[in-house]
XYZ file of C-alpha atoms in Angstrom:
712
model
C 14.317 7.164 22.153
C 15.659 6.017 18.759
C 17.263 2.352 18.800
C 21.051 2.285 18.660
C 21.981 1.115 15.004
C 23.419 -2.229 14.558
C 27.479 -2.328 14.413
C 27.846 -5.048 11.703
C 29.614 -4.014 8.471
C 28.252 -4.626 5.344
C 31.217 -7.112 4.493
C 30.862 -9.157 7.494
C 26.936 -9.568 6.896
C 27.538 -10.349 2.998
C 30.138 -12.610 4.072
C 28.267 -14.547 6.846
C 25.234 -15.141 4.426
C 27.074 -16.272 1.619
C 29.206 -18.758 3.718
C 26.080 -19.424 5.824
C 28.080 -18.696 9.253
C 26.462 -16.571 12.107
C 27.145 -12.909 12.849
C 27.936 -11.418 16.376
C 25.523 -8.413 16.695
C 26.977 -6.164 19.548
C 23.807 -4.873 20.736
C 21.541 -7.893 22.041
C 18.608 -5.371 21.505
C 18.953 -5.334 17.882
C 19.836 -9.346 17.668
C 16.035 -10.300 16.828
C 15.737 -7.404 14.141
C 19.111 -8.806 12.408
C 18.452 -12.362 12.477
C 14.829 -11.493 10.705
C 16.659 -9.623 8.248
C 19.579 -11.835 7.775
C 17.342 -14.937 7.477
C 15.194 -13.582 4.529
C 18.618 -12.401 2.753
C 20.177 -15.517 3.402
C 17.409 -17.483 2.048
C 17.410 -15.571 -1.248
C 20.963 -15.304 -1.554
C 21.925 -19.010 -0.987
C 19.165 -19.921 -3.331
C 20.372 -17.922 -5.981
C 24.196 -17.980 -5.828
C 24.199 -15.830 -9.318
C 22.564 -13.043 -7.481
C 24.974 -13.226 -4.685
C 27.754 -12.823 -6.875
C 26.095 -9.981 -8.376
C 25.661 -8.444 -4.745
C 28.962 -8.564 -3.750
C 30.748 -7.449 -6.823
C 28.770 -4.475 -6.794
C 29.590 -3.424 -3.249
C 33.135 -4.037 -4.099
C 33.137 -1.950 -7.042
C 31.158 0.758 -5.155
C 33.725 0.931 -2.136
C 36.508 0.721 -4.853
C 35.106 3.863 -6.508
C 34.742 5.918 -3.163
C 38.353 4.756 -1.984
C 39.618 5.912 -5.556
C 37.479 9.470 -5.140
C 39.038 9.836 -1.613
C 42.709 9.307 -3.043
C 42.150 11.376 -5.688
C 40.865 14.306 -3.634
C 43.621 13.855 -1.253
C 46.420 14.746 -3.674
C 47.179 11.085 -4.449
C 46.054 11.541 -8.236
C 47.850 15.051 -8.613
C 50.818 15.614 -10.915
C 50.653 15.121 -14.544
C 48.092 12.772 -15.713
C 49.124 10.090 -17.806
C 47.224 7.693 -20.439
C 45.174 4.998 -18.962
C 46.967 1.837 -20.080
C 44.736 -0.575 -21.711
C 45.551 -4.394 -20.073
C 47.402 -6.082 -22.489
C 45.591 -9.566 -23.649
C 46.199 -12.496 -21.659
C 47.970 -15.699 -23.589
C 45.582 -18.293 -23.588
C 47.366 -21.731 -24.383
C 45.256 -25.139 -24.295
C 46.857 -27.626 -21.453
C 49.072 -29.978 -22.672
C 47.573 -33.559 -23.242
C 48.835 -35.470 -20.279
C 51.230 -38.492 -21.331
C 49.368 -42.050 -21.439
C 51.327 -45.059 -21.473
C 49.260 -47.729 -22.920
C 52.325 -50.132 -23.204
C 52.650 -49.448 -27.265
C 55.895 -47.935 -28.600
C 55.537 -44.464 -29.471
C 56.806 -42.216 -32.423
C 56.811 -38.578 -31.882
C 56.837 -36.274 -34.911
C 57.588 -32.510 -34.234
C 56.922 -29.369 -36.342
C 58.353 -25.887 -36.578
C 56.015 -24.253 -38.972
C 55.846 -20.521 -40.245
C 53.337 -20.973 -43.108
C 51.613 -24.436 -42.334
C 53.715 -26.378 -44.576
C 56.100 -28.144 -42.269
C 52.457 -28.985 -40.072
C 51.240 -30.080 -43.220
C 53.833 -32.606 -44.075
C 54.284 -33.313 -40.123
C 50.690 -34.914 -40.462
C 51.028 -36.188 -43.719
C 53.757 -38.724 -42.305
C 51.833 -39.134 -39.158
C 48.519 -40.301 -41.118
C 50.235 -42.925 -43.525
C 52.423 -44.180 -40.662
C 49.364 -45.110 -38.734
C 48.000 -46.954 -41.610
C 51.521 -49.087 -42.022
C 52.330 -49.529 -38.404
C 48.960 -50.326 -36.432
C 50.737 -51.136 -33.188
C 52.622 -48.059 -33.105
C 50.953 -44.895 -31.203
C 52.031 -41.826 -33.432
C 51.861 -38.302 -31.707
C 51.842 -34.591 -33.788
C 53.492 -32.420 -31.645
C 53.924 -28.260 -31.830
C 57.393 -27.788 -30.546
C 56.068 -24.484 -28.887
C 53.630 -26.736 -26.838
C 55.622 -29.544 -25.964
C 57.363 -27.955 -23.029
C 56.752 -25.066 -21.012
C 60.503 -24.566 -19.942
C 63.693 -25.344 -20.444
C 63.905 -28.112 -17.759
C 61.035 -29.778 -19.094
C 62.122 -29.720 -22.883
C 65.201 -31.761 -21.528
C 62.941 -33.982 -19.093
C 60.833 -34.689 -22.029
C 63.140 -35.315 -25.036
C 65.256 -37.798 -22.757
C 62.170 -40.008 -22.638
C 61.947 -40.362 -26.349
C 62.619 -43.181 -28.456
C 61.973 -42.276 -31.801
C 61.368 -38.702 -33.263
C 60.898 -37.079 -36.220
C 61.492 -33.273 -36.628
C 59.770 -30.803 -39.824
C 61.762 -27.288 -39.240
C 61.445 -24.421 -41.403
C 64.025 -22.069 -41.846
C 63.105 -18.190 -42.488
C 64.624 -14.947 -42.613
C 68.142 -14.880 -42.023
C 68.492 -18.647 -41.105
C 66.106 -18.045 -38.218
C 63.585 -20.827 -36.895
C 59.862 -20.069 -37.046
C 58.257 -18.436 -34.194
C 56.908 -21.856 -32.830
C 59.954 -23.329 -33.109
C 62.343 -20.206 -31.566
C 61.896 -21.477 -27.970
C 63.246 -25.005 -28.424
C 65.710 -23.994 -30.775
C 67.379 -21.535 -28.301
C 67.459 -24.426 -25.595
C 68.659 -26.905 -28.015
C 71.637 -24.821 -29.462
C 72.668 -23.419 -26.208
C 73.017 -26.314 -24.421
C 76.432 -28.085 -25.666
C 77.711 -29.202 -22.504
C 75.303 -32.326 -22.052
C 77.374 -34.841 -23.661
C 75.879 -37.687 -24.962
C 72.394 -37.731 -23.420
C 70.537 -38.741 -26.261
C 71.647 -42.238 -26.974
C 68.405 -43.647 -26.543
C 66.781 -41.792 -29.533
C 66.392 -42.628 -33.114
C 65.525 -39.654 -35.135
C 65.218 -37.945 -38.645
C 65.009 -34.524 -39.435
C 63.350 -33.021 -42.637
C 63.998 -29.116 -43.643
C 62.097 -26.561 -45.678
C 63.464 -23.857 -46.882
C 64.913 -21.697 -50.098
C 68.312 -22.413 -51.689
C 68.011 -19.007 -53.151
C 69.077 -17.898 -49.770
C 72.297 -17.958 -48.033
C 71.315 -20.062 -44.863
C 69.518 -22.457 -46.914
C 67.608 -24.867 -44.371
C 70.171 -23.583 -41.609
C 67.751 -24.893 -38.615
C 67.476 -28.245 -39.946
C 71.236 -29.077 -40.386
C 71.859 -27.481 -37.071
C 69.755 -29.449 -35.083
C 70.559 -32.759 -37.146
C 74.313 -31.924 -36.299
C 73.772 -31.511 -32.489
C 71.495 -34.474 -32.059
C 74.178 -36.776 -33.544
C 76.769 -34.701 -31.208
C 74.312 -35.541 -28.352
C 74.126 -39.145 -29.292
C 71.103 -39.763 -31.124
C 70.943 -42.184 -33.856
C 70.113 -40.994 -37.383
C 67.528 -43.180 -39.149
C 67.672 -41.144 -42.378
C 69.870 -38.551 -44.071
C 68.683 -34.921 -43.267
C 65.863 -33.782 -45.888
C 66.476 -30.565 -47.477
C 63.214 -29.317 -48.684
C 63.624 -26.729 -51.316
C 60.591 -24.199 -51.671
C 62.149 -22.673 -55.096
C 61.393 -25.853 -56.560
C 59.059 -28.824 -55.960
C 59.237 -29.226 -51.933
C 56.778 -31.986 -52.067
C 59.030 -33.985 -54.141
C 61.760 -33.462 -51.718
C 59.483 -34.473 -48.933
C 58.164 -37.622 -50.930
C 61.954 -38.855 -51.689
C 62.977 -38.438 -47.925
C 59.794 -40.339 -46.713
C 60.394 -43.065 -49.039
C 63.956 -43.518 -47.674
C 62.506 -43.559 -44.165
C 60.173 -46.484 -44.605
C 62.853 -49.199 -44.792
C 64.460 -48.141 -41.611
C 60.746 -47.633 -39.750
C 60.225 -51.333 -41.054
C 63.247 -52.843 -39.496
C 62.503 -50.575 -36.063
C 58.759 -50.780 -35.855
C 57.613 -54.087 -37.622
C 57.363 -57.326 -35.858
C 57.232 -61.015 -36.876
C 53.468 -61.924 -37.756
C 52.653 -58.500 -39.251
C 50.410 -57.980 -41.843
C 52.142 -56.845 -45.017
C 52.158 -53.505 -45.853
C 49.326 -52.674 -48.389
C 50.117 -49.852 -50.884
C 49.098 -46.197 -49.039
C 46.894 -43.435 -50.963
C 46.484 -40.223 -49.091
C 42.626 -39.540 -49.286
C 41.818 -35.903 -50.619
C 41.247 -33.818 -47.559
C 37.729 -32.468 -47.212
C 35.884 -30.499 -44.664
C 32.321 -31.695 -43.544
C 30.233 -28.662 -44.730
C 26.826 -27.072 -43.533
C 24.899 -24.749 -45.619
C 23.102 -22.238 -43.824
C 20.024 -19.942 -44.766
C 21.738 -16.009 -43.987
C 19.494 -15.448 -41.053
C 20.459 -18.405 -39.413
C 24.147 -17.413 -39.568
C 25.863 -15.708 -36.569
C 27.225 -12.325 -37.166
C 30.233 -12.433 -39.116
C 31.859 -9.353 -37.468
C 31.585 -11.516 -33.861
C 33.323 -14.402 -35.587
C 36.022 -13.412 -37.969
C 38.868 -10.995 -37.136
C 37.396 -9.939 -33.846
C 39.232 -7.885 -31.456
C 38.580 -10.103 -28.281
C 40.745 -9.510 -25.348
C 40.916 -13.000 -24.029
C 43.561 -14.128 -26.178
C 46.891 -12.930 -27.383
C 47.189 -10.916 -30.698
C 48.849 -13.263 -33.010
C 48.134 -14.588 -36.565
C 45.254 -16.579 -35.282
C 43.921 -13.760 -33.220
C 45.221 -10.472 -34.936
C 43.657 -7.230 -34.070
C 41.675 -4.887 -36.611
C 43.264 -1.965 -36.918
C 42.077 1.355 -38.951
C 44.146 2.913 -41.239
C 45.244 6.014 -40.091
C 47.847 7.551 -42.838
C 48.671 6.751 -46.027
C 51.004 8.730 -48.439
C 52.740 7.841 -51.455
C 56.563 8.381 -51.165
C 57.782 8.336 -54.711
C 57.493 11.419 -56.702
C 54.714 11.675 -59.818
C 58.299 11.122 -62.177
C 58.490 7.821 -60.829
C 57.068 4.750 -62.437
C 56.998 2.671 -59.479
C 55.452 3.166 -56.166
C 56.086 3.015 -52.272
C 53.288 3.649 -49.710
C 53.907 4.779 -46.013
C 51.154 3.561 -44.178
C 50.168 3.865 -40.516
C 47.679 1.501 -38.034
C 46.247 3.056 -35.763
C 46.689 0.793 -32.347
C 45.328 3.354 -29.673
C 43.672 1.564 -26.896
C 43.769 -2.037 -28.050
C 46.631 -3.628 -26.027
C 48.759 -4.182 -28.766
C 52.284 -2.831 -28.359
C 55.633 -3.096 -30.371
C 59.113 -2.450 -29.861
C 61.388 -0.609 -32.403
C 62.891 -2.996 -34.696
C 59.701 -5.442 -34.444
C 57.587 -6.852 -37.587
C 53.921 -6.472 -38.344
C 52.020 -9.151 -39.850
C 49.285 -7.968 -41.937
C 46.437 -10.036 -43.199
C 44.988 -8.241 -46.210
C 42.120 -9.434 -48.321
C 42.376 -10.679 -51.749
C 41.540 -7.942 -54.781
C 37.877 -8.022 -56.140
C 38.952 -8.976 -59.339
C 40.720 -11.717 -58.023
C 37.696 -12.938 -55.791
C 35.471 -12.517 -59.160
C 37.482 -14.908 -61.266
C 37.376 -17.693 -58.524
C 33.682 -17.108 -57.941
C 33.365 -17.811 -62.037
C 35.925 -20.993 -62.136
C 33.900 -22.015 -59.054
C 30.520 -21.497 -60.289
C 28.526 -20.908 -57.283
C 26.722 -18.169 -55.724
C 28.918 -15.871 -53.524
C 26.015 -15.739 -51.145
C 26.160 -19.195 -50.154
C 26.367 -19.108 -46.626
C 28.242 -22.022 -44.976
C 30.606 -23.684 -42.161
C 33.610 -25.951 -42.164
C 33.710 -28.763 -39.677
C 37.005 -30.943 -38.894
C 35.086 -33.882 -37.639
C 31.785 -36.238 -38.735
C 28.448 -35.643 -37.529
C 29.277 -38.195 -34.629
C 31.734 -36.088 -33.263
C 34.641 -38.283 -34.513
C 37.595 -36.136 -36.285
C 37.800 -36.556 -40.042
C 41.267 -36.032 -40.458
C 44.500 -34.639 -38.181
C 45.628 -33.166 -41.599
C 42.928 -30.682 -41.525
C 43.390 -27.299 -40.892
C 40.892 -25.775 -38.387
C 38.247 -24.130 -40.117
C 37.383 -20.839 -40.095
C 34.252 -18.900 -38.710
C 31.077 -19.436 -40.886
C 30.691 -16.899 -43.438
C 29.497 -16.674 -47.004
C 31.545 -17.908 -49.990
C 32.622 -14.194 -51.018
C 33.680 -13.541 -47.706
C 35.709 -16.785 -47.481
C 37.743 -16.083 -50.803
C 37.981 -12.585 -49.965
C 39.765 -13.437 -46.150
C 41.110 -16.917 -46.252
C 41.861 -18.408 -49.200
C 45.179 -18.162 -51.116
C 44.356 -17.902 -54.853
C 47.559 -16.440 -56.532
C 50.381 -18.907 -55.502
C 51.511 -21.892 -57.424
C 48.909 -25.036 -56.800
C 50.902 -28.076 -54.814
C 50.850 -31.203 -56.270
C 48.257 -32.346 -53.795
C 45.795 -29.682 -55.064
C 46.184 -30.921 -58.439
C 45.332 -34.277 -57.337
C 42.087 -32.843 -55.329
C 41.247 -30.887 -58.691
C 41.497 -34.251 -60.854
C 39.182 -35.897 -58.282
C 36.118 -33.587 -58.888
C 37.202 -32.897 -63.025
C 34.031 -34.265 -64.944
C 36.179 -34.345 -68.346
C 38.212 -37.439 -68.001
C 41.078 -36.012 -70.187
C 41.655 -33.153 -67.902
C 41.220 -35.624 -64.883
C 44.351 -37.707 -66.323
C 46.531 -34.542 -67.204
C 46.215 -33.065 -63.850
C 47.171 -36.779 -62.339
C 50.057 -36.902 -64.517
C 51.276 -33.200 -63.560
C 51.020 -34.149 -59.952
C 52.750 -38.021 -60.317
C 56.292 -38.971 -60.618
C 56.254 -39.362 -64.181
C 55.232 -35.818 -64.630
C 57.871 -34.165 -62.241
C 59.634 -32.185 -65.091
C 56.394 -31.395 -66.821
C 55.092 -29.900 -63.478
C 58.402 -28.174 -62.905
C 58.368 -26.357 -66.193
C 54.563 -25.972 -66.282
C 53.561 -24.580 -63.020
C 56.691 -23.619 -61.120
C 59.250 -21.878 -63.287
C 55.961 -20.419 -65.399
C 54.685 -19.169 -61.984
C 51.358 -20.160 -62.447
C 48.777 -19.260 -60.250
C 46.259 -21.665 -58.760
C 43.336 -19.554 -60.546
C 45.492 -19.900 -63.879
C 45.491 -23.912 -63.475
C 41.769 -23.908 -62.728
C 40.969 -22.030 -65.749
C 43.171 -24.594 -67.862
C 40.852 -27.155 -66.791
C 37.389 -26.039 -66.355
C 35.916 -29.203 -65.641
C 37.222 -29.531 -62.302
C 34.827 -28.248 -60.085
C 35.614 -28.889 -56.419
C 32.811 -28.824 -53.675
C 33.495 -26.170 -50.839
C 34.574 -29.209 -48.229
C 37.803 -29.828 -50.815
C 38.628 -26.664 -52.366
C 39.199 -25.056 -48.917
C 40.823 -28.158 -47.261
C 43.006 -29.225 -50.578
C 42.783 -26.874 -53.099
C 43.332 -23.180 -51.823
C 45.804 -22.785 -48.728
C 45.151 -20.419 -46.346
C 45.814 -16.750 -47.191
C 49.026 -15.931 -44.944
C 49.900 -12.785 -43.326
C 52.810 -10.575 -44.841
C 55.159 -9.468 -42.669
C 56.814 -5.914 -42.862
C 59.472 -4.643 -41.022
C 58.100 -1.583 -38.363
C 59.224 1.809 -39.483
C 58.412 3.654 -36.262
C 59.279 3.673 -32.820
C 57.060 3.407 -30.013
C 58.983 6.290 -28.287
C 57.905 8.603 -31.322
C 54.905 6.842 -32.521
C 53.402 5.367 -29.360
C 49.754 4.699 -30.660
C 50.625 3.918 -34.622
C 52.299 1.210 -36.199
C 54.175 2.378 -39.278
C 54.870 0.252 -42.542
C 56.957 0.996 -45.442
C 55.676 -0.996 -48.651
C 56.746 -1.067 -52.001
C 54.165 -1.868 -54.633
C 54.432 -5.210 -56.223
C 53.194 -5.166 -59.752
C 55.148 -7.289 -62.007
C 54.741 -9.428 -65.328
C 54.849 -13.304 -65.071
C 56.006 -15.689 -67.646
C 52.502 -16.465 -68.613
C 52.003 -12.689 -69.363
C 49.872 -12.489 -66.088
C 50.249 -9.037 -64.558
C 50.809 -10.136 -60.938
C 49.517 -7.420 -58.173
C 50.794 -7.968 -54.468
C 47.769 -8.793 -52.660
C 49.228 -6.395 -49.400
C 50.986 -3.935 -51.310
C 48.140 -3.251 -53.857
C 45.507 -3.085 -50.810
C 47.889 -0.655 -49.220
C 48.194 1.746 -51.858
C 44.539 2.312 -52.395
C 43.484 1.684 -48.446
C 41.663 5.130 -47.159
C 42.830 6.494 -43.992
C 40.438 7.700 -41.491
C 42.410 10.966 -42.032
C 40.506 11.585 -44.908
C 37.189 9.725 -44.480
C 35.643 8.376 -41.344
C 34.673 5.354 -43.313
C 38.292 4.056 -43.658
C 39.995 0.667 -44.366
C 41.236 -1.690 -41.772
C 43.118 -4.590 -41.468
C 43.653 -7.476 -39.034
C 47.308 -6.843 -37.677
C 49.574 -8.520 -34.969
C 53.408 -7.888 -33.889
C 55.942 -10.477 -33.948
C 59.000 -9.841 -32.064
C 62.599 -9.393 -33.391
C 66.280 -9.441 -32.273
C 66.680 -6.704 -34.695
C 67.674 -4.351 -31.918
C 69.650 -1.260 -31.123
C 72.558 -2.005 -28.534
C 71.532 -1.112 -25.383
C 74.441 1.130 -24.789
C 73.386 3.955 -26.741
C 77.183 5.204 -26.803
C 77.983 2.060 -28.889
C 78.520 3.111 -32.751
C 75.945 1.786 -35.506
C 76.439 1.352 -39.097
C 73.124 0.841 -40.906
C 72.773 -0.541 -44.298
C 69.223 -0.695 -46.165
C 68.493 0.628 -49.683
C 64.883 0.932 -50.935
C 62.227 -0.458 -48.263
C 65.328 -1.625 -46.532
C 65.294 1.884 -44.690
C 62.057 1.106 -42.454
C 63.390 -0.309 -39.486
C 66.172 2.384 -39.203
C 63.493 5.058 -39.721
C 62.394 3.535 -36.299
C 66.078 3.494 -35.199
C 66.633 6.855 -35.960
C 63.104 7.950 -34.209
C 64.273 6.288 -31.046
C 67.621 8.053 -31.296
C 65.918 11.282 -31.354
C 63.741 10.820 -28.544
C 67.297 9.972 -26.447
C 68.583 13.041 -27.888
C 65.662 15.224 -26.740
C 66.124 13.318 -23.259
C 69.938 14.524 -23.228
C 71.170 11.195 -23.414
C 74.837 10.732 -25.013
C 74.838 8.919 -28.647
C 77.608 7.175 -30.106
C 78.422 7.926 -33.858
C 76.066 6.448 -36.597
C 76.148 6.189 -40.286
C 73.390 5.094 -42.909
C 74.115 3.763 -46.394
C 70.592 4.007 -48.473
C 70.308 3.378 -51.796
C 67.876 4.631 -54.500
C 67.164 4.786 -58.335
C 67.109 8.472 -58.357
C 66.783 11.387 -55.789
C 64.150 13.185 -57.806
C 61.899 10.331 -57.597
C 62.547 7.463 -55.199
C 64.159 8.806 -52.306
C 62.170 8.028 -49.433
C 61.651 9.902 -46.179
C 64.513 12.193 -47.466
C 63.283 15.383 -45.543
C 63.067 13.290 -42.319
C 66.714 11.443 -42.923
C 67.827 15.098 -43.116
C 66.071 16.468 -40.022
C 67.626 13.264 -38.153
C 71.575 14.647 -39.486
C 70.454 18.158 -38.157
C 68.973 16.844 -34.684
C 71.894 14.758 -34.155
C 70.212 11.430 -34.254
C 72.305 10.383 -37.217
C 75.873 11.194 -37.848
C 76.180 10.810 -41.590
C 74.187 9.888 -44.430
C 75.673 7.956 -47.465
C 73.211 7.753 -50.457
C 74.025 5.511 -53.494
C 71.958 6.268 -56.592
C 71.861 3.472 -59.319
C 70.144 5.298 -62.297
C 71.914 8.870 -62.024
C 75.603 8.238 -63.273
C 76.841 6.362 -66.143
C 77.445 3.228 -64.016
C 75.233 1.971 -61.578
C 75.980 2.792 -57.835
C 74.805 0.479 -54.780
C 75.146 0.681 -51.077
C 78.079 -2.175 -51.393
C 80.195 0.440 -53.658
C 79.368 3.000 -50.860
C 80.592 1.209 -48.111
C 83.946 0.527 -49.891
C 84.362 4.064 -50.441
C 83.995 4.449 -46.554
C 85.903 1.325 -45.923
C 88.754 2.680 -43.445
C 85.541 4.600 -41.584
C 83.768 1.355 -41.089
C 86.649 -0.534 -40.073
C 87.374 2.192 -37.333
C 83.759 1.959 -36.207
C 83.942 -1.981 -35.988
C 87.252 -1.724 -33.975
C 85.494 0.592 -31.845
C 82.938 -1.804 -31.176
C 80.480 -0.819 -33.343
C 77.021 -2.978 -34.485
C 76.571 -3.445 -38.449
C 72.733 -3.766 -39.505
C 71.556 -4.740 -42.763
C 68.097 -4.760 -44.024
C 66.523 -5.622 -47.467
C 66.753 -7.932 -50.192
C 68.528 -11.422 -49.084
C 69.181 -12.778 -52.650
C 71.251 -10.110 -54.003
C 71.830 -7.151 -51.982
C 72.516 -8.871 -48.692
C 74.943 -10.753 -50.030
C 76.846 -8.150 -51.804
C 77.089 -6.533 -48.247
C 78.433 -9.521 -46.471
C 81.238 -9.634 -49.280
C 81.879 -6.170 -48.823
C 82.266 -6.567 -45.062
C 84.316 -9.471 -45.924
C 86.850 -7.574 -48.022
C 86.802 -4.707 -45.808
C 87.870 -6.985 -42.913
C 90.557 -8.587 -45.089
C 91.987 -5.267 -46.680
C 91.741 -2.977 -43.665
C 92.119 -5.286 -41.001
C 95.368 -7.345 -43.029
C 93.851 -10.866 -42.620
C 93.687 -13.569 -45.253
C 90.549 -14.642 -46.709
C 89.760 -17.617 -43.879
C 90.425 -15.184 -40.971
C 88.430 -12.638 -42.455
C 85.476 -14.962 -42.885
C 85.984 -15.947 -39.429
C 86.178 -12.433 -38.136
C 82.701 -11.634 -39.742
C 81.364 -14.860 -38.584
C 82.161 -13.881 -34.991
C 80.525 -10.595 -35.581
C 77.339 -12.686 -36.262
C 77.807 -14.967 -33.370
C 78.485 -12.006 -30.903
C 75.228 -10.037 -32.147
C 77.027 -7.154 -33.568
C 76.224 -8.173 -37.079
C 72.737 -8.192 -37.563
C 70.401 -8.783 -40.586
C 66.834 -8.066 -41.395
C 66.068 -9.862 -44.715
C 63.817 -11.426 -47.044
């Protein structure tokens, strides 16, 4: 007679063996057999916990598969099948450092940066301040990492005694990505009273005077700090990137030192010695090519352990590329589609996509010639010394090991005008004394006007400057730390909606190809790459680029029946194509839509009327109610979108009075200002207001979120 099987489940058995607990066997006859097997398994698994984990995981997966199979066969999986959604990458942020009270006075230096300039200034101030005030503890803090939530922002900020804020403004007066959460919290909390009476502070802003909201973020934060009781140590600095922002920072910093001397220096402190910032330099290791890790695994990878952002982009293939202008046009505009299927990367209508394109081959070849180094030199950069101590807090994080050609292609910004700090670094490595002195002069206060004229106004690129000073041959550690800034992502308004294009991100990009004052033909890094990109619809060996999505507040009203007015000439049409795709999907779902009008502008209907057939289709399908197009080169006088707006002034005013949202996308320096004036005039004339009331009316539209601008 066969023995009765043991009544012990696999779960009980594995759990007991791993935990070292006894298992009760219901059949005593089998107890000895069980104990023998269990003892042997226990011995093996307890000595090898890794094996135990593998075994238990395998069993769990097998059981899960059986359960899923039974569920599918029982009808649980019936119905229309859906594409499996890939899990989104998790945001992995390093834990914030615990505050250590060592009895020393503390100064906190915050930064909100988009391209790294604000962070660089914050670190430069910290480095010099540490040298001047040795007894003080200085801490450089990314605003996004300062606090996990609003309550923590308030709790920590009220404990600060001295703080400085380096705040960049971009777009339509918006904070940078890493300062957005702080800015929203700080500007919306106006009911706190004078809760910052113990705080002494300074603010330095970074902006561009060509834009309407010049340094808005810095000005707003400065005003609120005063309102809430903080004591301003130095006037708010208004850095202007249209000229020489380094000079603006230097002037602000020099005005700050006397105030800090009074606040931080004690009787008996040693006299302040003149400070000279050291030229930044990475430690460099040169490798044999066979010793270098696979570049593809180190650079621009698609790992799923991090969020997709500028530091961790997703390398997307180009699915579609086509020219939007006709052959008769002397300009070019590219429609490009990035494939994001299965990536976990998602977007919403109105968002922006950041694209990290490679430098052009001709640019890289010129840089290699000027550096006079082998393109196959494999190297790695290190921000610490060989003993592990940091070289400088001002060094940006090093990029992965690669050869010199790859480093120049992917990481070095070679066509922007060099900062004064770059000239100082070049001077330090110029073998010709005359060239070294000339570079030092251009970077000095005495050479301010000459630098402004010869570098800034002439828009000389870094490579052009290096060509003028051929004896300047900086080593790799200096070139990538102090001479060539990092190649920055280019941002584009996404010209599609995930309701229509779930697995692709569409970009509409005008080619940048213009003659500089020096005679150089400037070719836009990203626009030139896009124009020649090979899509996989034409070749399996297609082009690809690292991309990531940046969220935007440029969104359609939540109520689809609310009227909308869209104004976007040229590539300013991009987000509105996404809007109209989304409205089309709503129409096809039977959703009722409010009226919509689009004001578009181009030069000639036969040359650059982009997406003409699609716009006609939106009209026919009801996604768009009215299209008004201004052609600036067809008649005897130039006609622009603002002129079309004035022709429809009464209709615009009626729609606004009925709660319409107004959207503007395109050039901030010209078009957006003209459109703003037209809105002001329409409010004044159609609403019977004086100029002051009309401006207040338009401002209220902005404050209430009914007048939104996506401008550059």
